[in-house]
Tab-separated table of C-alpha atoms in Angstrom:
chain	number	residue	atom	x	y	z
A	1	MET	CA	13.442	-16.224	11.293
A	2	LEU	CA	12.968	-12.523	10.609
A	3	GLN	CA	15.342	-10.242	12.363
A	4	TYR	CA	13.369	-7.088	13.058
A	5	SER	CA	16.086	-4.727	14.294
A	6	LEU	CA	16.721	-1.139	13.430
A	7	LYS	CA	20.141	-0.974	15.106
A	8	ASN	CA	23.539	-0.859	13.478
A	9	LEU	CA	22.257	-0.252	9.960
A	10	ALA	CA	24.770	-1.195	7.323
A	11	THR	CA	25.901	1.518	4.975
A	12	VAL	CA	24.615	0.577	1.534
A	13	ALA	CA	26.527	1.723	-1.528
A	14	ILE	CA	24.120	2.230	-4.376
A	15	ALA	CA	26.273	2.917	-7.325
A	16	LEU	CA	24.580	1.627	-10.450
A	17	LEU	CA	26.514	1.024	-13.655
A	18	GLY	CA	29.240	3.182	-12.127
A	19	ILE	CA	26.876	6.064	-11.375
A	20	ALA	CA	26.399	7.193	-7.754
A	21	HIS	CA	22.941	7.142	-6.219
A	22	SER	CA	22.837	10.915	-6.186
A	23	ALA	CA	22.634	10.758	-9.992
A	24	PRO	CA	20.590	7.612	-10.716
A	25	ALA	CA	21.111	5.908	-14.029
A	26	PRO	CA	18.255	6.092	-16.532
A	27	LEU	CA	16.242	2.977	-15.855
A	28	SER	CA	15.777	2.385	-19.563
A	29	VAL	CA	19.446	1.454	-19.923
A	30	LEU	CA	19.435	-1.248	-17.248
A	31	LEU	CA	19.932	-4.793	-18.419
A	32	ASN	CA	17.105	-7.225	-17.759
A	33	LYS	CA	17.464	-10.622	-16.261
A	34	ARG	CA	14.849	-12.832	-17.850
A	35	GLY	CA	12.132	-14.020	-15.546
A	36	ILE	CA	10.621	-12.474	-12.430
A	37	ALA	CA	13.419	-11.539	-10.047
A	38	PHE	CA	11.708	-13.009	-6.971
A	39	ASP	CA	10.645	-16.614	-6.477
A	40	TYR	CA	7.034	-16.200	-5.403
A	41	ASN	CA	6.563	-19.956	-5.385
A	42	ASN	CA	9.170	-20.768	-2.763
A	43	ASN	CA	9.957	-17.551	-0.897
A	44	LYS	CA	7.691	-15.454	1.310
A	45	VAL	CA	6.963	-11.808	0.616
A	46	ARG	CA	7.755	-9.846	3.770
A	47	GLY	CA	7.146	-6.234	2.985
A	48	VAL	CA	5.844	-2.848	3.998
A	49	ASN	CA	3.863	-0.131	2.258
A	50	LEU	CA	5.295	3.339	1.821
A	51	GLY	CA	1.951	4.987	2.410
A	52	GLY	CA	1.356	8.719	2.375
A	53	TRP	CA	4.378	9.382	0.160
A	54	PHE	CA	3.147	9.897	-3.401
A	55	VAL	CA	-0.566	9.793	-2.505
A	56	LEU	CA	-1.502	11.935	0.488
A	57	GLU	CA	-3.755	10.623	3.253
A	58	PRO	CA	-4.723	13.061	6.019
A	59	TRP	CA	-4.372	10.512	8.814
A	60	ILE	CA	-0.783	9.629	7.839
A	61	THR	CA	0.465	13.212	7.594
A	62	PRO	CA	-2.068	15.432	9.392
A	63	SER	CA	0.446	18.299	9.486
A	64	LEU	CA	-0.103	18.822	5.750
A	65	PHE	CA	-3.843	19.210	6.232
A	66	ASN	CA	-4.088	22.423	8.203
A	67	LEU	CA	-5.505	24.368	5.270
A	68	GLY	CA	-9.176	24.440	6.240
A	69	ASP	CA	-12.083	22.035	6.364
A	70	ASP	CA	-12.421	22.045	2.578
A	71	VAL	CA	-9.050	20.288	2.158
A	72	VAL	CA	-9.685	16.577	2.683
A	73	ASP	CA	-7.488	14.769	0.116
A	74	GLU	CA	-4.732	15.387	-2.416
A	75	TYR	CA	-7.211	16.690	-5.000
A	76	THR	CA	-8.520	19.455	-2.730
A	77	PHE	CA	-5.045	20.056	-1.290
A	78	SER	CA	-3.740	20.806	-4.782
A	79	ALA	CA	-6.806	22.796	-5.810
A	80	LYS	CA	-6.644	24.977	-2.697
A	81	LEU	CA	-2.952	25.797	-3.023
A	82	GLY	CA	-2.686	26.057	-6.788
A	83	LYS	CA	-0.065	24.410	-8.961
A	84	ASP	CA	3.000	26.352	-7.879
A	85	GLN	CA	2.453	26.242	-4.128
A	86	ALA	CA	1.186	22.636	-4.203
A	87	TYR	CA	4.285	21.574	-6.119
A	88	SER	CA	6.541	23.379	-3.667
A	89	LYS	CA	4.987	21.690	-0.635
A	90	LEU	CA	4.663	18.267	-2.239
A	91	SER	CA	8.152	18.281	-3.722
A	92	ASP	CA	9.537	18.935	-0.267
A	93	HIS	CA	7.372	16.127	1.110
A	94	TRP	CA	8.422	13.648	-1.600
A	95	ASN	CA	12.077	14.334	-0.891
A	96	THR	CA	11.878	14.074	2.890
A	97	TRP	CA	9.063	11.708	3.917
A	98	ILE	CA	10.904	8.595	2.703
A	99	THR	CA	14.675	8.623	2.141
A	100	GLN	CA	17.471	6.191	1.384
A	101	ALA	CA	17.842	5.648	5.141
A	102	ASP	CA	14.299	4.271	5.268
A	103	PHE	CA	15.068	1.690	2.576
A	104	ASN	CA	18.177	0.634	4.466
A	105	ALA	CA	16.200	0.354	7.709
A	106	ILE	CA	13.491	-1.697	6.011
A	107	ALA	CA	16.076	-4.141	4.685
A	108	SER	CA	17.832	-4.299	8.048
A	109	ALA	CA	14.508	-5.206	9.650
A	110	GLY	CA	14.499	-8.418	7.608
A	111	LEU	CA	12.017	-7.360	4.949
A	112	ASN	CA	12.430	-8.090	1.252
A	113	HIS	CA	9.754	-5.959	-0.471
A	114	VAL	CA	8.238	-2.501	-0.498
A	115	ARG	CA	4.870	-1.625	-2.008
A	116	ILE	CA	4.850	1.924	-3.346
A	117	PRO	CA	1.458	3.564	-3.991
A	118	ILE	CA	1.230	6.193	-6.723
A	119	GLY	CA	-1.643	8.027	-8.394
A	120	TYR	CA	-2.565	8.057	-12.077
A	121	TRP	CA	-1.897	11.806	-12.122
A	122	ALA	CA	1.819	11.216	-11.652
A	123	VAL	CA	1.978	9.103	-14.810
A	124	ALA	CA	-0.861	10.143	-17.118
A	125	PRO	CA	-2.250	13.491	-15.922
A	126	ILE	CA	-5.597	14.708	-17.194
A	127	ASN	CA	-6.176	18.276	-18.331
A	128	GLY	CA	-8.168	20.218	-15.781
A	129	ASP	CA	-7.105	18.179	-12.755
A	130	PRO	CA	-5.410	20.216	-10.020
A	131	TYR	CA	-2.782	17.547	-9.276
A	132	VAL	CA	0.903	18.301	-9.781
A	133	GLN	CA	3.626	16.067	-11.185
A	134	GLY	CA	7.248	15.285	-10.366
A	135	GLN	CA	6.763	12.078	-8.396
A	136	LEU	CA	8.285	9.800	-11.019
A	137	ASN	CA	11.752	11.289	-10.705
A	138	VAL	CA	11.650	10.499	-6.994
A	139	LEU	CA	10.257	7.036	-7.722
A	140	ASP	CA	13.197	6.407	-10.065
A	141	GLN	CA	15.518	7.274	-7.206
A	142	ALA	CA	13.542	5.059	-4.821
A	143	ILE	CA	13.966	2.074	-7.114
A	144	ASN	CA	17.705	2.617	-7.101
A	145	TRP	CA	17.621	2.824	-3.295
A	146	ALA	CA	15.653	-0.418	-3.172
A	147	ARG	CA	18.138	-2.063	-5.504
A	148	GLY	CA	21.032	-1.009	-3.312
A	149	ALA	CA	19.280	-2.296	-0.193
A	150	GLY	CA	18.371	-5.633	-1.806
A	151	LEU	CA	14.628	-4.943	-1.757
A	152	LYS	CA	12.055	-5.770	-4.426
A	153	VAL	CA	9.399	-3.245	-5.415
A	154	LEU	CA	5.701	-3.617	-6.147
A	155	ILE	CA	4.421	-0.434	-7.779
A	156	ASP	CA	0.759	0.045	-6.917
A	157	LEU	CA	-1.580	2.313	-8.886
A	158	HIS	CA	-3.409	3.665	-5.848
A	159	GLY	CA	-5.702	6.223	-7.456
A	160	ALA	CA	-7.680	6.067	-10.715
A	161	PRO	CA	-9.474	8.831	-12.614
A	162	GLY	CA	-12.825	9.581	-11.019
A	163	SER	CA	-11.884	7.578	-7.888
A	164	GLN	CA	-12.379	3.833	-7.798
A	165	ASN	CA	-13.661	3.796	-4.213
A	166	GLY	CA	-14.497	7.288	-2.972
A	167	PHE	CA	-11.816	7.043	-0.276
A	168	ASP	CA	-9.244	9.777	0.294
A	169	ASN	CA	-6.568	7.179	-0.491
A	170	SER	CA	-7.680	7.295	-4.138
A	171	GLY	CA	-6.676	10.949	-4.280
A	172	LYS	CA	-10.266	12.182	-4.323
A	173	TYR	CA	-12.738	11.680	-1.494
A	174	GLY	CA	-16.471	11.399	-2.209
A	175	THR	CA	-18.292	9.982	-5.189
A	176	ILE	CA	-17.065	7.036	-7.260
A	177	GLY	CA	-16.619	8.054	-10.869
A	178	TRP	CA	-14.358	5.295	-12.165
A	179	GLN	CA	-15.850	3.137	-14.973
A	180	GLN	CA	-17.637	6.233	-16.268
A	181	GLY	CA	-16.654	7.895	-19.531
A	182	ASP	CA	-13.061	7.157	-20.521
A	183	THR	CA	-11.766	6.657	-16.969
A	184	VAL	CA	-10.899	2.995	-17.491
A	185	GLN	CA	-8.903	3.722	-20.638
A	186	LYS	CA	-7.082	6.544	-18.879
A	187	THR	CA	-6.249	4.123	-16.061
A	188	LEU	CA	-4.788	1.738	-18.618
A	189	ASP	CA	-2.765	4.639	-20.005
A	190	ALA	CA	-1.256	5.101	-16.544
A	191	ILE	CA	-0.533	1.376	-16.238
A	192	ASN	CA	1.174	1.434	-19.616
A	193	GLY	CA	3.210	4.447	-18.547
A	194	LEU	CA	4.461	2.636	-15.447
A	195	ALA	CA	5.180	-0.640	-17.241
A	196	SER	CA	6.972	1.132	-20.081
A	197	ARG	CA	9.050	3.284	-17.754
A	198	TYR	CA	10.196	0.409	-15.541
A	199	LYS	CA	10.488	-2.485	-17.969
A	200	GLY	CA	14.232	-1.995	-17.810
A	201	ALA	CA	14.237	-2.292	-14.016
A	202	THR	CA	12.682	-5.723	-13.515
A	203	ASP	CA	15.676	-6.823	-11.484
A	204	THR	CA	14.044	-4.726	-8.737
A	205	VAL	CA	10.483	-3.916	-9.833
A	206	THR	CA	8.915	-7.358	-9.773
A	207	SER	CA	5.234	-6.445	-10.009
A	208	ILE	CA	2.793	-3.735	-11.018
A	209	GLN	CA	-0.558	-3.595	-9.268
A	210	LEU	CA	-3.298	-2.586	-11.663
A	211	LEU	CA	-5.476	-0.766	-9.133
A	212	ASN	CA	-5.780	-0.453	-5.383
A	213	GLU	CA	-9.097	-1.265	-3.718
A	214	PRO	CA	-11.730	-0.871	-6.445
A	215	LEU	CA	-14.986	-0.929	-4.482
A	216	GLY	CA	-16.663	-3.949	-5.996
A	217	SER	CA	-19.963	-3.352	-4.212
A	218	SER	CA	-20.370	-0.015	-6.030
A	219	LEU	CA	-18.843	-0.946	-9.388
A	220	SER	CA	-19.431	-3.471	-12.134
A	221	LEU	CA	-17.486	-6.575	-11.145
A	222	ASP	CA	-17.540	-7.769	-14.743
A	223	GLY	CA	-16.096	-4.400	-15.685
A	224	ILE	CA	-13.338	-4.808	-13.095
A	225	LYS	CA	-12.445	-8.219	-14.505
A	226	THR	CA	-12.394	-6.827	-18.047
A	227	PHE	CA	-10.081	-4.070	-16.852
A	228	TYR	CA	-7.831	-6.633	-15.163
A	229	ASP	CA	-7.608	-8.583	-18.394
A	230	SER	CA	-6.651	-5.451	-20.342
A	231	GLY	CA	-4.250	-4.357	-17.628
A	232	TYR	CA	-2.589	-7.766	-17.552
A	233	LYS	CA	-2.035	-7.588	-21.304
A	234	THR	CA	-0.682	-4.058	-21.011
A	235	VAL	CA	1.837	-5.054	-18.346
A	236	THR	CA	3.011	-8.268	-19.994
A	237	GLN	CA	3.299	-6.688	-23.435
A	238	ASN	CA	5.843	-4.314	-21.916
A	239	SER	CA	7.714	-7.093	-20.124
A	240	GLN	CA	6.967	-10.675	-19.179
A	241	ASP	CA	9.401	-10.203	-16.309
A	242	PHE	CA	6.671	-8.398	-14.346
A	243	ALA	CA	4.101	-10.153	-12.215
A	244	THR	CA	0.670	-8.533	-12.442
A	245	THR	CA	-1.104	-7.865	-9.146
A	246	ILE	CA	-4.892	-7.560	-8.915
A	247	HIS	CA	-6.945	-6.565	-5.884
A	248	ASP	CA	-9.888	-8.703	-4.774
A	249	ALA	CA	-12.298	-5.723	-5.006
A	250	PHE	CA	-13.473	-6.637	-1.479
A	251	GLN	CA	-14.972	-9.884	-2.749
A	252	ASP	CA	-14.200	-13.184	-1.013
A	253	PHE	CA	-10.657	-13.882	-2.133
A	254	GLN	CA	-11.193	-17.623	-2.045
A	255	GLN	CA	-14.747	-18.201	-3.252
A	256	TYR	CA	-14.945	-15.392	-5.789
A	257	TRP	CA	-11.448	-15.373	-7.281
A	258	ASN	CA	-10.454	-19.039	-7.373
A	259	GLY	CA	-10.583	-20.224	-10.977
A	260	GLN	CA	-10.003	-16.744	-12.419
A	261	PHE	CA	-6.819	-15.334	-13.962
A	262	THR	CA	-5.094	-18.701	-13.705
A	263	PRO	CA	-2.618	-20.386	-16.100
A	264	SER	CA	-5.374	-22.666	-17.385
A	265	ALA	CA	-7.160	-19.519	-18.546
A	266	GLY	CA	-4.001	-18.206	-20.222
A	267	TYR	CA	-2.637	-15.968	-17.461
A	268	GLN	CA	0.852	-16.266	-16.021
A	269	ASN	CA	2.362	-14.704	-12.914
A	270	VAL	CA	-0.765	-13.141	-11.431
A	271	ILE	CA	-0.762	-12.122	-7.767
A	272	LEU	CA	-4.058	-11.686	-5.927
A	273	ASP	CA	-3.999	-8.948	-3.291
A	274	THR	CA	-6.406	-8.945	-0.347
A	275	HIS	CA	-6.507	-6.322	2.418
A	276	GLN	CA	-7.323	-7.496	5.900
A	277	TYR	CA	-8.436	-4.936	8.451
A	278	GLN	CA	-10.623	-5.609	11.473
A	279	ILE	CA	-11.729	-2.124	12.473
A	280	PHE	CA	-13.967	-0.629	9.807
A	281	SER	CA	-17.315	-1.998	10.973
A	282	PRO	CA	-19.062	-1.935	14.367
A	283	SER	CA	-18.792	-5.704	14.779
A	284	GLU	CA	-15.078	-5.764	14.010
A	285	VAL	CA	-14.082	-2.829	16.178
A	286	SER	CA	-16.037	-4.397	19.057
A	287	ARG	CA	-13.936	-7.568	19.060
A	288	SER	CA	-11.861	-8.422	22.086
A	289	PRO	CA	-8.085	-8.701	21.608
A	290	SER	CA	-8.352	-12.502	21.624
A	291	ASP	CA	-11.142	-12.364	19.040
A	292	HIS	CA	-8.939	-10.240	16.780
A	293	VAL	CA	-6.193	-12.851	17.080
A	294	LYS	CA	-8.608	-15.716	16.359
A	295	ALA	CA	-9.981	-13.959	13.275
A	296	ALA	CA	-6.441	-13.508	11.969
A	297	CYS	CA	-5.555	-17.151	12.605
A	298	ASP	CA	-8.698	-18.309	10.809
A	299	LEU	CA	-7.514	-16.570	7.636
A	300	GLY	CA	-4.467	-18.814	7.312
A	301	PRO	CA	-6.195	-21.916	5.893
A	302	LYS	CA	-8.294	-19.776	3.532
A	303	LEU	CA	-5.205	-18.093	2.152
A	304	ALA	CA	-3.465	-21.435	1.732
A	305	SER	CA	-6.344	-22.745	-0.389
A	306	THR	CA	-6.276	-20.071	-3.083
A	307	ASP	CA	-5.205	-21.159	-6.557
A	308	LYS	CA	-2.770	-18.330	-7.329
A	309	TRP	CA	-0.101	-16.348	-5.544
A	310	THR	CA	-1.950	-14.452	-2.826
A	311	ILE	CA	-0.613	-11.655	-0.652
A	312	VAL	CA	-2.175	-9.674	2.146
A	313	GLY	CA	-1.117	-6.375	0.668
A	314	GLU	CA	-2.379	-4.261	3.561
A	315	TRP	CA	-2.856	-5.046	7.241
A	316	THR	CA	-2.164	-3.356	10.528
A	317	GLY	CA	-1.457	-3.768	14.206
A	318	ALA	CA	-4.477	-1.615	15.003
A	319	GLN	CA	-7.409	-3.078	16.896
A	320	THR	CA	-9.169	0.285	17.003
A	321	ASP	CA	-9.929	3.015	14.484
A	322	CYS	CA	-8.689	5.671	16.902
A	323	ALA	CA	-5.948	7.137	14.704
A	324	LYS	CA	-6.750	10.779	14.000
A	325	TRP	CA	-8.740	11.166	10.756
A	326	LEU	CA	-8.360	7.486	9.881
A	327	ASN	CA	-11.982	7.480	8.715
A	328	GLY	CA	-11.560	10.719	6.787
A	329	TYR	CA	-10.549	14.284	7.515
A	330	GLY	CA	-12.444	15.664	10.500
A	331	LYS	CA	-14.217	12.386	11.197
A	332	GLY	CA	-14.160	10.558	14.514
A	333	ALA	CA	-13.784	6.907	15.483
A	334	ARG	CA	-16.207	4.033	15.858
A	335	TYR	CA	-14.269	2.816	18.859
A	336	ASP	CA	-15.046	5.829	21.051
A	337	GLY	CA	-18.443	6.563	19.478
A	338	THR	CA	-17.405	9.839	17.794
A	339	PHE	CA	-17.914	8.487	14.272
A	340	GLN	CA	-21.411	9.264	13.006
A	341	GLY	CA	-23.879	6.491	13.818
A	342	SER	CA	-21.480	4.488	15.975
A	343	SER	CA	-21.766	3.286	19.562
A	344	LYS	CA	-18.909	3.638	22.007
A	345	VAL	CA	-16.767	0.546	22.610
A	346	GLY	CA	-13.977	2.124	24.660
A	347	SER	CA	-11.728	5.141	25.012
A	348	CYS	CA	-9.262	6.395	22.414
A	349	ASP	CA	-7.208	8.158	25.089
A	350	GLY	CA	-3.522	7.474	24.451
A	351	LYS	CA	-4.112	5.987	21.012
A	352	TYR	CA	-3.900	9.273	19.106
A	353	THR	CA	-0.359	9.926	20.284
A	354	GLY	CA	2.593	9.575	17.976
A	355	THR	CA	4.678	7.155	20.012
A	356	VAL	CA	4.385	3.504	20.883
A	357	ASP	CA	5.916	4.295	24.279
A	358	ALA	CA	2.802	6.289	25.148
A	359	LEU	CA	0.560	3.240	24.662
A	360	SER	CA	-0.457	1.243	27.699
A	361	SER	CA	1.283	-2.042	28.485
A	362	ASP	CA	-1.932	-3.879	27.647
A	363	ASP	CA	-2.194	-2.117	24.291
A	364	LYS	CA	1.411	-2.964	23.427
A	365	ASN	CA	0.974	-6.618	24.418
A	366	ASN	CA	-2.256	-6.868	22.428
A	367	ILE	CA	-0.665	-5.299	19.346
A	368	ARG	CA	2.308	-7.657	19.613
A	369	SER	CA	0.067	-10.735	19.829
A	370	PHE	CA	-2.106	-9.524	16.966
A	371	VAL	CA	0.905	-8.850	14.738
A	372	GLU	CA	2.400	-12.271	15.439
A	373	ALA	CA	-0.901	-14.026	14.692
A	374	GLN	CA	-1.165	-12.208	11.375
A	375	LEU	CA	2.405	-13.024	10.399
A	376	ASP	CA	1.681	-16.698	11.006
A	377	ALA	CA	-1.535	-16.592	8.996
A	378	TYR	CA	-0.346	-14.548	6.051
A	379	GLU	CA	2.738	-16.667	5.502
A	380	LYS	CA	0.504	-19.689	4.906
A	381	HIS	CA	0.594	-18.538	1.299
A	382	THR	CA	2.687	-15.929	-0.539
A	383	GLY	CA	3.207	-13.327	2.169
A	384	TRP	CA	2.353	-9.794	3.202
A	385	PHE	CA	2.909	-6.027	3.176
A	386	PHE	CA	2.238	-4.151	6.429
A	387	TRP	CA	0.453	-0.788	6.206
A	388	THR	CA	2.442	1.393	6.698
A	389	TRP	CA	6.157	2.163	7.268
A	390	LYS	CA	5.690	5.475	9.098
A	391	THR	CA	3.062	7.961	10.235
A	392	GLU	CA	3.132	11.249	12.096
A	393	SER	CA	0.787	10.257	14.914
A	394	ALA	CA	-0.738	6.780	14.494
A	395	PRO	CA	1.411	4.321	16.487
A	396	GLU	CA	-0.805	1.274	15.866
A	397	TRP	CA	-0.135	1.659	12.133
A	398	ASP	CA	3.500	2.752	12.220
A	399	MET	CA	5.833	-0.185	11.528
A	400	GLN	CA	8.949	1.837	12.166
A	401	ALA	CA	7.628	2.849	15.597
A	402	LEU	CA	6.333	-0.650	16.357
A	403	LEU	CA	9.743	-2.116	15.574
A	404	LYS	CA	11.480	0.331	17.857
A	405	GLY	CA	8.894	-0.280	20.577
A	406	GLY	CA	9.204	-4.066	20.498
A	407	CYS	CA	5.683	-4.623	19.191
A	408	PHE	CA	6.767	-5.970	15.804
A	409	ARG	CA	9.549	-8.479	16.234
A	410	SER	CA	10.904	-11.911	15.387
A	411	ARG	CA	8.520	-14.750	16.094
């Protein structure tokens, strides 16, 4: 049974090879233990995403996006401020948004993994891009914090050159330019940079995700599969102690992906990642609380029937899209009819606030039931990562706040 408690956190010493956590040891000198350092066959992944840390999203940290209506993502944030000022603001954010205390709290809540999104620009920057660097030094420190807390790390390449989905979570909102020009090769360069940097840390970094949420409906699916093949080879050539995680590209994770990237086809230790949200279409956001629960429960048997390790790498307690700017900077919600082309389902009053305590009793009970149904379903196979650990003002999405408010608890 998971023990979701944030009280009485144990003090975790994170000396590594005799070096205190304040001066982390170079990861290249760490000794490897052969084989993946987590048993994905017999143990369940119970994890959380550290969203909004190394890849900005306006809805997670709206306080950073008070620079004008032309600043809608990390690309325009950096372009508007310029390199020096962007680095100053982002460096402060990287060093304060998630700290060692968060890793300790995550472990004390009964979790065993964190998924850490990062953009290509942190690893393999491209001349002419406005992005700034410095994230990897903080990521090195984070891996040491995870090690000290007993957590495993999945490093997720969240943004690719040109944007693989046009979402602000790719770093650049708007058009989809990935698969054009040399963007795929530059993505592989970033994957190689991550795998090379952390091949000495596979006691803690158990997997590298090749790309977050490529939008299969707008891209070549054959091209995505070719990229996955190349990315798999890139990761495993650096170390066979990594698992390689691939996203389902929003294709049916059972019907489309069964039979692909399996041992019979020459692939070992592949994890399929599917993201399960129920709020980004009119039909989904119109569901009753019981319908949300039923839809979650129905996923369990489908997950159990996949032919490879399968995680739900992103999911939420939200049954509305009311969180401020969730659908993009300055955009409204489908739920209350303020999103362009939508029809009102209900009111978002009280759902924009930053605390779970401010939610109604009905909302809290519905979130709790929805979370518990998803935990049951997603543990039918390999496990899950909740999105996300913390936000400034989106309580339905804020695991830390949901834990404290009794909405995410032992089953």
